[in-house]
């Protein structure tokens, strides 16, 4: 439902309904408007069981495996450096 509404609103700019300014606003803000509409529908019909995504306990930008974001380039062996030069030269 959310994708269909967002897609319909994004293509609304090419239609002949309403005035051009309103059509442009609906097309530009179609996705956020769709999220708000479907979130509101979910709140109205709160007795319907909808599965939601699990939120991790840690906050911030973390990886799922716990590895660091930056690769320690100083720990690479010299063979990998020369191996990386092959596609860089061709």
XYZ file of C-alpha atoms in Angstrom:
90
model
C 0.000 0.000 0.000
C 2.741 2.464 0.908
C 4.670 1.924 -2.313
C 1.547 2.204 -4.467
C 0.513 5.464 -2.812
C 4.039 6.910 -3.023
C 4.370 5.894 -6.668
C 0.963 7.333 -7.534
C 1.797 10.620 -5.842
C 5.197 10.822 -7.528
C 3.589 10.486 -10.961
C 0.816 12.923 -9.989
C 2.797 15.830 -11.435
C 2.027 14.683 -14.979
C -1.731 14.568 -14.403
C -4.250 17.342 -15.001
C -5.827 17.323 -11.516
C -5.458 20.341 -9.214
C -3.187 23.289 -9.975
C 0.485 22.906 -10.980
C 1.869 24.014 -7.601
C -0.195 21.460 -5.680
C 0.725 18.725 -8.156
C 4.419 19.541 -7.774
C 4.194 19.495 -3.979
C 2.383 16.147 -3.996
C 4.942 14.717 -6.401
C 7.930 16.016 -4.429
C 6.657 14.959 -1.010
C 4.803 11.805 -2.052
C 6.977 9.368 -0.137
C 6.962 11.198 3.235
C 3.224 11.795 2.857
C 2.698 8.090 2.142
C 4.668 7.115 5.248
C 2.603 9.491 7.382
C -0.694 8.236 5.929
C 0.115 4.561 6.467
C 1.532 5.221 9.942
C -1.708 6.995 10.796
C -3.755 4.085 9.448
C -1.685 1.725 11.595
C -2.380 3.841 14.669
C -6.117 3.969 13.949
C -6.381 0.201 13.494
C -4.121 -0.753 16.409
C -5.922 -4.052 17.033
C -4.462 -5.545 13.837
C -1.299 -7.556 14.505
C 1.500 -6.193 12.306
C 5.050 -7.455 12.597
C 7.599 -4.716 13.070
C 11.350 -4.554 12.696
C 13.489 -5.248 15.713
C 15.572 -2.325 16.899
C 19.125 -3.166 18.063
C 20.127 -2.437 21.637
C 23.179 -0.437 20.583
C 22.673 3.007 19.130
C 24.679 4.758 16.478
C 26.152 3.433 13.284
C 27.210 -0.145 13.973
C 27.784 -3.174 11.774
C 25.830 -6.372 12.241
C 28.976 -8.456 12.624
C 30.710 -6.112 15.082
C 33.657 -5.430 12.778
C 35.057 -1.889 12.527
C 33.904 0.375 9.693
C 37.406 1.394 8.643
C 39.728 -1.214 7.189
C 43.200 -1.152 8.776
C 45.194 -0.634 5.562
C 48.495 -0.710 7.423
C 47.994 -4.418 8.158
C 47.700 -5.481 4.489
C 50.422 -7.696 3.091
C 52.434 -6.330 0.177
C 51.036 -9.012 -2.153
C 47.550 -7.539 -1.847
C 48.880 -4.087 -2.721
C 50.467 -5.393 -5.931
C 47.355 -7.434 -6.685
C 45.256 -4.260 -6.462
C 47.546 -2.532 -8.956
C 46.562 -4.961 -11.744
C 42.978 -3.673 -12.266
C 44.100 -0.124 -11.493
C 46.519 -0.130 -14.427
C 44.147 -1.663 -16.977
